[in-house]
PDB file of C-alpha atoms and ligand atoms in Angstrom:
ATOM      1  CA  UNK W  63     -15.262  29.358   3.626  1.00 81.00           C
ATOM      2  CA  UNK W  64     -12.551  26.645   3.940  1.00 94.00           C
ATOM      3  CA  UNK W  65     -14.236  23.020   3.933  1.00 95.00           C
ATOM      4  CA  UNK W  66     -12.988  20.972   6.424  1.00 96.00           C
ATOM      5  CA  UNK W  67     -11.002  17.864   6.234  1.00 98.00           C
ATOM      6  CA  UNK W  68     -11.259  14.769   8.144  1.00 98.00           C
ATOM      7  CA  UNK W  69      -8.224  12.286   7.680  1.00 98.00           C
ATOM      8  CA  UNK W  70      -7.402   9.164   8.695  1.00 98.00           C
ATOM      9  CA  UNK W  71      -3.718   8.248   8.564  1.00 98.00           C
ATOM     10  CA  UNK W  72      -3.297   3.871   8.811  1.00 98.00           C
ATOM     11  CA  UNK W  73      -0.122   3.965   9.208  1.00 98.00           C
ATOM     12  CA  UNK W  74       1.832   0.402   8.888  1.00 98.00           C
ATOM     13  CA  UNK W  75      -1.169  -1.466   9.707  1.00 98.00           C
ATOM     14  CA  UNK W  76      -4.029  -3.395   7.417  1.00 98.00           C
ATOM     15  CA  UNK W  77      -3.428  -5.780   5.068  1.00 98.00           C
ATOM     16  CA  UNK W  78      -5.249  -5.385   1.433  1.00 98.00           C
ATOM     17  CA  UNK W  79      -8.304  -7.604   2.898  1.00 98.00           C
ATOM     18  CA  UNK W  80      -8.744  -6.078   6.046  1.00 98.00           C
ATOM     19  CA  UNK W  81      -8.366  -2.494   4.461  1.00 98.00           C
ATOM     20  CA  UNK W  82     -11.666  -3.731   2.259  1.00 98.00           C
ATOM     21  CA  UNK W  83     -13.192  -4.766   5.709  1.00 98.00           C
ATOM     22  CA  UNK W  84     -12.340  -1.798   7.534  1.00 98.00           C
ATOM     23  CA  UNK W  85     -13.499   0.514   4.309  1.00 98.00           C
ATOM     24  CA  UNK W  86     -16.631  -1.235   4.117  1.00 98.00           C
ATOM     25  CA  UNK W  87     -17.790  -0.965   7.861  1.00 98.00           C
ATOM     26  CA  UNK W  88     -16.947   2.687   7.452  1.00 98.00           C
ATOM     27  CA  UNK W  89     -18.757   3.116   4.682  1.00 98.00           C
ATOM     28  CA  UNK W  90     -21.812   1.332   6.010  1.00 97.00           C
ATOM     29  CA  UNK W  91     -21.427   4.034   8.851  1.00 96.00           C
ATOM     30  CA  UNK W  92     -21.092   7.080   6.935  1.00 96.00           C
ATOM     31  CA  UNK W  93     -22.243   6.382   3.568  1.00 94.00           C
ATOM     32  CA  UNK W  94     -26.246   7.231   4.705  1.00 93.00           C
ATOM     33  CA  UNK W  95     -25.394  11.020   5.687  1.00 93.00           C
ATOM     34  CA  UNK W  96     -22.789  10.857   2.815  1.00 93.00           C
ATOM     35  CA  UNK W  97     -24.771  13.954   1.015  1.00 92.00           C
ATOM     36  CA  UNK W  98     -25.100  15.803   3.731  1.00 93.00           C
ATOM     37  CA  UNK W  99     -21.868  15.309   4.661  1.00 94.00           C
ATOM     38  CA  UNK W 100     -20.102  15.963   1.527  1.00 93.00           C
ATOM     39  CA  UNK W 101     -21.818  19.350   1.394  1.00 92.00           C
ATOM     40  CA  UNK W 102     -19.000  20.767   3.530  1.00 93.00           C
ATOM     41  CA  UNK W 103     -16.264  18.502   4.301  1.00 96.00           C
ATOM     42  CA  UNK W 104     -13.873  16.361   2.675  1.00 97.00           C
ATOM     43  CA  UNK W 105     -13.207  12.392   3.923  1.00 98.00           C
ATOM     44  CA  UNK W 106      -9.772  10.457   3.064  1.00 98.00           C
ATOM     45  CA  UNK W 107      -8.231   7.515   4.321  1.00 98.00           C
ATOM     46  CA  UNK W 108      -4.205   6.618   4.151  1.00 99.00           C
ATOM     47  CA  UNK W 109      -3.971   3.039   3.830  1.00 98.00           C
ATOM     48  CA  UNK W 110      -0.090   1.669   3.474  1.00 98.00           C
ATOM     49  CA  UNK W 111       0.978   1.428  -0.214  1.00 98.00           C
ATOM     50  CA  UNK W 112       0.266  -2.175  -0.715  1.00 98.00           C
ATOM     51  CA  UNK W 113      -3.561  -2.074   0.243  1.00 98.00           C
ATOM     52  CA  UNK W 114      -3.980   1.458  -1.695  1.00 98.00           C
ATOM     53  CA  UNK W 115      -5.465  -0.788  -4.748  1.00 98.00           C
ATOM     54  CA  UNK W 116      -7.770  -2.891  -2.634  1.00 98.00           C
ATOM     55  CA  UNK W 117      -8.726   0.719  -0.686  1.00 98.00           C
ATOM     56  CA  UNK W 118      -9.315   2.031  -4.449  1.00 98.00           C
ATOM     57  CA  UNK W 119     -11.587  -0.821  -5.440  1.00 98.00           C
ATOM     58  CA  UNK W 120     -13.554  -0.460  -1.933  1.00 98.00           C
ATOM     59  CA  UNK W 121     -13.899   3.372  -2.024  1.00 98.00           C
ATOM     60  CA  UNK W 122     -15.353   3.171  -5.508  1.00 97.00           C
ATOM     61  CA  UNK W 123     -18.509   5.839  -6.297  1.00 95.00           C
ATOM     62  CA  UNK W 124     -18.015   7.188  -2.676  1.00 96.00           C
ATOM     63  CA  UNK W 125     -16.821  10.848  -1.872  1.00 95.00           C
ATOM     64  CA  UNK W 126     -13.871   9.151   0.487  1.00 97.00           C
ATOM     65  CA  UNK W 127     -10.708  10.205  -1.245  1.00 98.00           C
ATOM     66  CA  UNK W 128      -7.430   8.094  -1.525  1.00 98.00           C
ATOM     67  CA  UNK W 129      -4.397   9.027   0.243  1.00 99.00           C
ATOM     68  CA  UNK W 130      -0.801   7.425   0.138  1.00 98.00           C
ATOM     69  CA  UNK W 131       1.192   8.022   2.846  1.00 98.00           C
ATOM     70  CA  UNK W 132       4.910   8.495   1.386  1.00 98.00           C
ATOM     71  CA  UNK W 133       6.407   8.556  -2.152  1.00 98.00           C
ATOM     72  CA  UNK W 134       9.786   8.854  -3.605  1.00 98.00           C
ATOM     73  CA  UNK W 135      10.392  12.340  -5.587  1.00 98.00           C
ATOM     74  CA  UNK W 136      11.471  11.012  -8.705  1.00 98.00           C
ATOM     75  CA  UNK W 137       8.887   9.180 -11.282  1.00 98.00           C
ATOM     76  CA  UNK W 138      10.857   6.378 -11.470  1.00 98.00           C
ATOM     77  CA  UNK W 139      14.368   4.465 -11.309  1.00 98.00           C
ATOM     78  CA  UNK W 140      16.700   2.302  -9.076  1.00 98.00           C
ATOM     79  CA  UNK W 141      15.183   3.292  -5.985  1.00 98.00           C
ATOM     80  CA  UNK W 142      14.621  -0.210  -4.185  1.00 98.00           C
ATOM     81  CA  UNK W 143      11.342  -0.231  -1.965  1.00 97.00           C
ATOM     82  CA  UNK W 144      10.525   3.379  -2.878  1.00 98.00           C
ATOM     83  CA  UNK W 145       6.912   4.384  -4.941  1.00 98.00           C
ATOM     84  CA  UNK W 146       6.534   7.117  -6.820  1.00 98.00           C
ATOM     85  CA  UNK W 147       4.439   9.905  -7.786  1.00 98.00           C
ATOM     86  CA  UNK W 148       2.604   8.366 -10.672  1.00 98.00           C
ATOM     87  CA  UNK W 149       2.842   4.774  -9.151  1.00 98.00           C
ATOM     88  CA  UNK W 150       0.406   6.372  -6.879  1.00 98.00           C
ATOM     89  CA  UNK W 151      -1.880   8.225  -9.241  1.00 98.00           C
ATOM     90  CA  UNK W 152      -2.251   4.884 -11.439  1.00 98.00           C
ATOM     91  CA  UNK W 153      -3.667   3.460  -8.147  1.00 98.00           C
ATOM     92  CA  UNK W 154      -6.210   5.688  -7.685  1.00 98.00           C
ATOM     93  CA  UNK W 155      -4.454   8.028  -5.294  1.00 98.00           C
ATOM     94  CA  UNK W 156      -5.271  11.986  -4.899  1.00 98.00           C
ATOM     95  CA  UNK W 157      -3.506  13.175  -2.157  1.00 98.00           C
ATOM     96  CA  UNK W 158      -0.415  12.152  -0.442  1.00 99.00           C
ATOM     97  CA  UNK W 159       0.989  12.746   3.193  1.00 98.00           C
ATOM     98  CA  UNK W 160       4.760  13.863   3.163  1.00 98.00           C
ATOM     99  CA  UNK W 161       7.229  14.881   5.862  1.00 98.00           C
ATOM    100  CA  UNK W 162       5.321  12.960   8.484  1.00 98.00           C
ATOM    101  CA  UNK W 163       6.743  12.829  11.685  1.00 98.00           C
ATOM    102  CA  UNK W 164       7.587   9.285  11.648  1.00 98.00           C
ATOM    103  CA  UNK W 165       9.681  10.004   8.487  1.00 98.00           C
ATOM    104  CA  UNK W 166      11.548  12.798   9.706  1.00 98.00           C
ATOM    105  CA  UNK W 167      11.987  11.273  13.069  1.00 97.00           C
ATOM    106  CA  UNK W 168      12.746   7.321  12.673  1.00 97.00           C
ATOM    107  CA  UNK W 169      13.831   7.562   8.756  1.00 98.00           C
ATOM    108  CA  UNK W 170      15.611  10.681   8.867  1.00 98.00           C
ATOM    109  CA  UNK W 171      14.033  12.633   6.471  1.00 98.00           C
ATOM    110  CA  UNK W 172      15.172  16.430   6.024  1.00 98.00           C
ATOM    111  CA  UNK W 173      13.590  19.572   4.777  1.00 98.00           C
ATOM    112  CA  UNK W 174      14.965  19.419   1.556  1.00 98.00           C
ATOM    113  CA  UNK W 175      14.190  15.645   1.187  1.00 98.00           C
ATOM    114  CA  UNK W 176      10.148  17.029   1.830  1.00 98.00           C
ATOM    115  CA  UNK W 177      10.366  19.945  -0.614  1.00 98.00           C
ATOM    116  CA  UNK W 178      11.343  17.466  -3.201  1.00 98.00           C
ATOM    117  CA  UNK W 179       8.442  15.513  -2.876  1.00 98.00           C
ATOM    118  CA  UNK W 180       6.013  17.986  -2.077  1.00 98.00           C
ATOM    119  CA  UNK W 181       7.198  19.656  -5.256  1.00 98.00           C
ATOM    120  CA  UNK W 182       7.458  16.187  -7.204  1.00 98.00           C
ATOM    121  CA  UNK W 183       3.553  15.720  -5.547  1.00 98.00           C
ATOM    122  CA  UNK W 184       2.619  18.965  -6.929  1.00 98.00           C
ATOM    123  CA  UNK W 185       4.164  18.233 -10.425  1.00 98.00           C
ATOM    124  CA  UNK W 186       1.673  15.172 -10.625  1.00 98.00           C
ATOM    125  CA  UNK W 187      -1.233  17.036  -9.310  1.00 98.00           C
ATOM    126  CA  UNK W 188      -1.035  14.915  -6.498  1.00 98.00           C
ATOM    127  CA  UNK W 189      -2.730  16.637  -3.334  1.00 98.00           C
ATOM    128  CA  UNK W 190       0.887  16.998  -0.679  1.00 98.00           C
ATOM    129  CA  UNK W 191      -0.593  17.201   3.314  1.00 98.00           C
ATOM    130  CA  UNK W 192       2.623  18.610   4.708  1.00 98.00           C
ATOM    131  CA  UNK W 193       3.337  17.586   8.337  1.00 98.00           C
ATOM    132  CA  UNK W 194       5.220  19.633  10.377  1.00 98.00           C
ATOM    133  CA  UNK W 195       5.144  19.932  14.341  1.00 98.00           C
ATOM    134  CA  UNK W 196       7.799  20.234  16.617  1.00 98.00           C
ATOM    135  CA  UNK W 197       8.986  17.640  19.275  1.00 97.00           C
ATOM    136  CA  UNK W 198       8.458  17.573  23.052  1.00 97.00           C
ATOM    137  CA  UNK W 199      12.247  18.569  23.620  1.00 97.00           C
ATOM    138  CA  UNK W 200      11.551  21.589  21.497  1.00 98.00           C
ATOM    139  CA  UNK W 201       8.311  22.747  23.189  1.00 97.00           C
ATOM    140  CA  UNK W 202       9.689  22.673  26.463  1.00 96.00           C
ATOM    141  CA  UNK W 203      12.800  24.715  25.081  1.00 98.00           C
ATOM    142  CA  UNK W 204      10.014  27.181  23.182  1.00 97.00           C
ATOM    143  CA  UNK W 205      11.218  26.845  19.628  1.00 98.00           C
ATOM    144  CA  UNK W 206       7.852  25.954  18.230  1.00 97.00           C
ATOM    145  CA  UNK W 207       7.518  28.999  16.223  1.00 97.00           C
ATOM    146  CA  UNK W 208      10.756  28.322  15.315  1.00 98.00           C
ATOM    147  CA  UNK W 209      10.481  24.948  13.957  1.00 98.00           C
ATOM    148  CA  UNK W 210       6.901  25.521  12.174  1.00 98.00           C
ATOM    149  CA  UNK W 211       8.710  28.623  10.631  1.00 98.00           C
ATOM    150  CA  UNK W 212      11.739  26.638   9.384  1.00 98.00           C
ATOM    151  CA  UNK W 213       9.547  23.057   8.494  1.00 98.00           C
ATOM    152  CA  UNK W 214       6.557  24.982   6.853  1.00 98.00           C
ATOM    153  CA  UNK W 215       8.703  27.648   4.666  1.00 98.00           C
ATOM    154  CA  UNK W 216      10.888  24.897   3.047  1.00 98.00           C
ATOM    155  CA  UNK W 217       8.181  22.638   2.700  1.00 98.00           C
ATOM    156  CA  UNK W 218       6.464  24.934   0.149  1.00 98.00           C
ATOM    157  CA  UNK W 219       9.781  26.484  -1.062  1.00 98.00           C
ATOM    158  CA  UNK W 220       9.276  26.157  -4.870  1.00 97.00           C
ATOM    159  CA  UNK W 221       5.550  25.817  -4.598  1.00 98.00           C
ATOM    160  CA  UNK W 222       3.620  28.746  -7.218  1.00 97.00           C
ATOM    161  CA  UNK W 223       0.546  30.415  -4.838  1.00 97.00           C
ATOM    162  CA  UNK W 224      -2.063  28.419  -6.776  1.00 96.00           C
ATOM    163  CA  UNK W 225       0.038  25.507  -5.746  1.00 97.00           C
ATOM    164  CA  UNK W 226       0.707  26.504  -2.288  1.00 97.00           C
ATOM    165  CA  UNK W 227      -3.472  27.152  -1.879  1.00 97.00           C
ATOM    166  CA  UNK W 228      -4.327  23.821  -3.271  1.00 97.00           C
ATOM    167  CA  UNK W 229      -1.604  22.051  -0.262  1.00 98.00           C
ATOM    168  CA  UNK W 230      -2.997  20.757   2.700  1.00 98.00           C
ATOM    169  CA  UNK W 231      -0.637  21.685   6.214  1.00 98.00           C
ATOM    170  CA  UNK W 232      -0.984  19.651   8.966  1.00 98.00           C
ATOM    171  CA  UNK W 233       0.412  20.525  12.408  1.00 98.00           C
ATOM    172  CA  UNK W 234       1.127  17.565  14.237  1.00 98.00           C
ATOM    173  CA  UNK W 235       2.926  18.269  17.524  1.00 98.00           C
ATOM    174  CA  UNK W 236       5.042  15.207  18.353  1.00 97.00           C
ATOM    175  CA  UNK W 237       4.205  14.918  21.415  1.00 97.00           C
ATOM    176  CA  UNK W 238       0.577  14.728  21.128  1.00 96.00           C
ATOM    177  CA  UNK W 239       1.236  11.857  18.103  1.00 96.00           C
ATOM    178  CA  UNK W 240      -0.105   8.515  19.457  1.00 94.00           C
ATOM    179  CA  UNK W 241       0.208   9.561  22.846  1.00 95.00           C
ATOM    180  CA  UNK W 242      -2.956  10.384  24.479  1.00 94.00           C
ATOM    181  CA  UNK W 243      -1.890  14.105  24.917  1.00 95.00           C
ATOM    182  CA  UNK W 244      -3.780  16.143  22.308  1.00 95.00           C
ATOM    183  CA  UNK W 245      -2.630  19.919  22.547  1.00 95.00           C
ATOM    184  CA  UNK W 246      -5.515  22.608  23.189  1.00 95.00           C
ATOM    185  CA  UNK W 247      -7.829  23.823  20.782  1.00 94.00           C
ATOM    186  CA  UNK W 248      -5.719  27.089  22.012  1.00 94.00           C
ATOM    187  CA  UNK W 249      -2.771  25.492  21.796  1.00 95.00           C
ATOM    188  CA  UNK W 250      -3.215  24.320  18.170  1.00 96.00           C
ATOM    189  CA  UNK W 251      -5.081  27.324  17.041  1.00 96.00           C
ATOM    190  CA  UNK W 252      -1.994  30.036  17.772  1.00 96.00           C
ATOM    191  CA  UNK W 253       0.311  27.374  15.775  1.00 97.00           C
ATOM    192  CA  UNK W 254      -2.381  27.393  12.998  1.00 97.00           C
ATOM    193  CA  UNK W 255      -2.437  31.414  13.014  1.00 97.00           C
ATOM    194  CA  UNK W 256       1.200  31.404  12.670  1.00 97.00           C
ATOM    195  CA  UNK W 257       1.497  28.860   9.673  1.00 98.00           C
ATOM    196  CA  UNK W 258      -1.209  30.917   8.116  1.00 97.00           C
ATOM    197  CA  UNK W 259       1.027  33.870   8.702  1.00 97.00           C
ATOM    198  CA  UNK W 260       3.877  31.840   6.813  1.00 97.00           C
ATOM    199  CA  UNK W 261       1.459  31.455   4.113  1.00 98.00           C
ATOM    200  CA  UNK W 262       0.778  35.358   3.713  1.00 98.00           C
ATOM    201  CA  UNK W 263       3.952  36.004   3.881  1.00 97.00           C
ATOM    202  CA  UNK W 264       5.620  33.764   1.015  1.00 97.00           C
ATOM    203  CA  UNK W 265       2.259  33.388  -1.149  1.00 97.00           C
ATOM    204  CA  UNK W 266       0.163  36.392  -0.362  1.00 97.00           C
ATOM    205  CA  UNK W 267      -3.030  36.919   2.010  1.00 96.00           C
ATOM    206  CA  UNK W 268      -5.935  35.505  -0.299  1.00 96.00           C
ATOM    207  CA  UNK W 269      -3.394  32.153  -0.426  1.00 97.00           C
ATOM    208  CA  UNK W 270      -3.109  32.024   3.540  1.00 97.00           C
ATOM    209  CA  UNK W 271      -7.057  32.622   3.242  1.00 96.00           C
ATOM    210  CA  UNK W 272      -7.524  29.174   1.260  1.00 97.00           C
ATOM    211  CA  UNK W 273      -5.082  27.186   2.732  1.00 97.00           C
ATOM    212  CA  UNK W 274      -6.166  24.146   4.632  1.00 98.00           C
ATOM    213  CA  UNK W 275      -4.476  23.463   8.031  1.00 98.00           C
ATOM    214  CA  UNK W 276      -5.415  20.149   9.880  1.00 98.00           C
ATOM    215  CA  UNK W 277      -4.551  19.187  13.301  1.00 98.00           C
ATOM    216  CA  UNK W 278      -3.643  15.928  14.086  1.00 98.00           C
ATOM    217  CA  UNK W 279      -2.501  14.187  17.496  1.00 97.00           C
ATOM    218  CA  UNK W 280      -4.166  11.524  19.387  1.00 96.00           C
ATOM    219  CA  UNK W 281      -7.693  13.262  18.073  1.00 97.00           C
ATOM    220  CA  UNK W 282     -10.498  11.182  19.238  1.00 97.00           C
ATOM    221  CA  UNK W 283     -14.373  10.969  18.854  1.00 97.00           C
ATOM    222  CA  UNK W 284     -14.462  12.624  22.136  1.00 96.00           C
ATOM    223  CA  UNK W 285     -11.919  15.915  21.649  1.00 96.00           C
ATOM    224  CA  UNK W 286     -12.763  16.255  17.526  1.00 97.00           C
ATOM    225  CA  UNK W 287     -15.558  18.528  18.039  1.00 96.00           C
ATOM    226  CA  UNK W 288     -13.647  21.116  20.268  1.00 95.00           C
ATOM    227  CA  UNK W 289     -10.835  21.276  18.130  1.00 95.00           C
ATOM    228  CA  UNK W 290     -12.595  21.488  14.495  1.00 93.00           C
ATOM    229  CA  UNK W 291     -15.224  24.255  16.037  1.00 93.00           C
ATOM    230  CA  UNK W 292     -11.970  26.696  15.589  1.00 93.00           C
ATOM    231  CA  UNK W 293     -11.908  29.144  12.969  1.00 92.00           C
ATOM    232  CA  UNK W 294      -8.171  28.592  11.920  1.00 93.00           C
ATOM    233  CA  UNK W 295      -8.301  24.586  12.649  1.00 96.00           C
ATOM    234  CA  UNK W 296      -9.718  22.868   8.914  1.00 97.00           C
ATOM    235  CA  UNK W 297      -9.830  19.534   9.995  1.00 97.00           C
ATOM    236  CA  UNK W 298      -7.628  16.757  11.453  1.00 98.00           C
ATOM    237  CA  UNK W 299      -5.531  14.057  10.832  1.00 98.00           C
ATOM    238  CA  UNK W 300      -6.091  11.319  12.877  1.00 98.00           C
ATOM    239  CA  UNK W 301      -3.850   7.916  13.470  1.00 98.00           C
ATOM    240  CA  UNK W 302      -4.909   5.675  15.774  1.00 97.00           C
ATOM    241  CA  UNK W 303      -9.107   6.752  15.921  1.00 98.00           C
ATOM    242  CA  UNK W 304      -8.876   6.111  12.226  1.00 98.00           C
ATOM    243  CA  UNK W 305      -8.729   2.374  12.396  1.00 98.00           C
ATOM    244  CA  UNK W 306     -11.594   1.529  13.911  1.00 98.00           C
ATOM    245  CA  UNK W 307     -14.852   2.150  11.307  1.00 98.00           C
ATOM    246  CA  UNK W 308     -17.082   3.470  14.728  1.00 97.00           C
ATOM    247  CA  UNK W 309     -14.768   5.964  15.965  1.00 98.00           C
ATOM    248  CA  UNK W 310     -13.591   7.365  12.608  1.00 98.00           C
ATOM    249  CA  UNK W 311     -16.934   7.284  11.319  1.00 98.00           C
ATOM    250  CA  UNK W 312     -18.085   9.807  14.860  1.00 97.00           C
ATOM    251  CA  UNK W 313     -14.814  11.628  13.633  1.00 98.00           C
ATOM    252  CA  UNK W 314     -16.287  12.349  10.403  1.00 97.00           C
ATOM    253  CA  UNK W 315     -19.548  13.343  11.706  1.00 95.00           C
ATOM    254  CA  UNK W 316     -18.273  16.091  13.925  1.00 95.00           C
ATOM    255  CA  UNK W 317     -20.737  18.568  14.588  1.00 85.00           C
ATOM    256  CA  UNK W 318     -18.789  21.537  14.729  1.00 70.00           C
ATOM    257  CA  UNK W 319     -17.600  20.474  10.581  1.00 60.00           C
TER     258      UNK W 319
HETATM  259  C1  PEP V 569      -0.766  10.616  12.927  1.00 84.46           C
HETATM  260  O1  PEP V 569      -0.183   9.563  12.755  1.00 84.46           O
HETATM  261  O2  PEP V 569      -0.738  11.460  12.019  1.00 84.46           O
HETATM  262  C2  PEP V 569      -1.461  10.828  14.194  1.00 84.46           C
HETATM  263  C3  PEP V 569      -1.915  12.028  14.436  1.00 84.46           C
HETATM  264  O3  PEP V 569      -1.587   9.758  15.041  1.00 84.46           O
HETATM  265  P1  PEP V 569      -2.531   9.673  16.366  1.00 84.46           P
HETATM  266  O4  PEP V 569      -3.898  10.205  15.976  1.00 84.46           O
HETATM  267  O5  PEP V 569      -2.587   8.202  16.686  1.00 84.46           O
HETATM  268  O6  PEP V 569      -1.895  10.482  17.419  1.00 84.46           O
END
């Protein structure tokens, strides 16, 4: 039994104090159920890299985890504006969110450029949530399979199966990123079935089995339950619902979890 995962990614937005506010609120939401809660999901939050201490401070003896959301692949060097691996871990971080669409799309990152920090990630025992997903150009031409094949397989390349188990995968369809336009629980559940198939394939079955695959794309207190009450769907990542405590804090309580 996979335990579900409910993420929320900040993106560029909250500054150290109102990353304490926002952290606080949620936690005055959630932190009442918080056994209960914690019995079968996991909670993190992705705050940018400057409010990651202030998040780490706030979070302190409660069962949110700490998430960066980008890191460089080496430990450390002339790399100006980059963080790395065990920059993050000092701060209190435990996972970290790499080959987001936004990188790949607006900064150019490749496959390869992933794989090396997934693998750097793995190296620090850093927690990598892989993003792949495949634009609205490719949809409409029907190379999603394609894309998930080619963005999941060299994501992982290099990974060892315990590795590969311990990764999180989320499929994030551009098109459904901060757009309003969140693909079917069908939709999102054949895509999860395939990267689970990727999984087997490269890593064996009882890998695939453990594996956690998220969804994420304009997910909302309203469409959270539907989605999460598929087998293959282990949670989502969530942008835009995650930066308001009320609506992340309904996100987290999902029934179907
Ligand atoms: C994301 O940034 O990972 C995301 C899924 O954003 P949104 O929920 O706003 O679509």
């Amino acid at each position: 039994m996979r335990r579900k995962i409910l993420a929320g990614n900040w993106k560029m937005n909250l500054t150290p104090l109102e990353a304490r506010q926002l952290i606080r609120a949620l936690r005055a939401a959630i932190d009442p159920e918080a056994a209960a809660l914690a019995r079968d999901r996991d909670v993190l939050v992705a705050p940018p890299a400057v409010s990651l201490a202030a998040a780490a401070q706030e979070l302190a003896g409660s069962n949110i985890a700490l998430a960066a959301q980008n890191m460089h692949y080496e430990d450390q060097g002339a790399f100006t504006g980059e963080v790395s691996a065990p920059m993050l871990k000092a701060l209190g971080a435990t996972h970290v969110i790499l080959g987001h669409s936004e990188r790949r799309h607006l900064f150019g990152e490749s496959d390869e450029l992933i794989n090396r920090k997934v693998r750097a990630a793995v190296k620090h025992r850093l927690v990598p949530i892989l993003c792949v997903g495949e634009t609205q150009q490719e949809h409409d031409a029907g190379k999603t399979t394609e894309v998930i094949l080619r963005q999941t397989r060299s994501g992982l390349e290099g990974l060892d199966g315990r590795a590969a188990a311990r990764a999180i995968i989320a499929y994030e369809p551009v098109w459904a990123i901060g757009t309003g336009r969140t693909a079917t629980p069908a939709q999102a559940s054949l895509v999860h079935g395939t990267i689970r198939e990727i999984v087997a394939e490269r890593f064996g079955t009882e890998c695939a089995g453990a594996v956690r695959v998220l969804y994420g794309g304009s997910v909302t207190p309203d469409n959270v339950d539907g989605l999460i009450a598929s087998h293959d769907i282990d949670g989502a990542l969530v942008g835009g619902a995650s930066l308001k405590a009320d609506s992340f804090a309904r996100i987290v309580r999902t029934r179907a979890a």
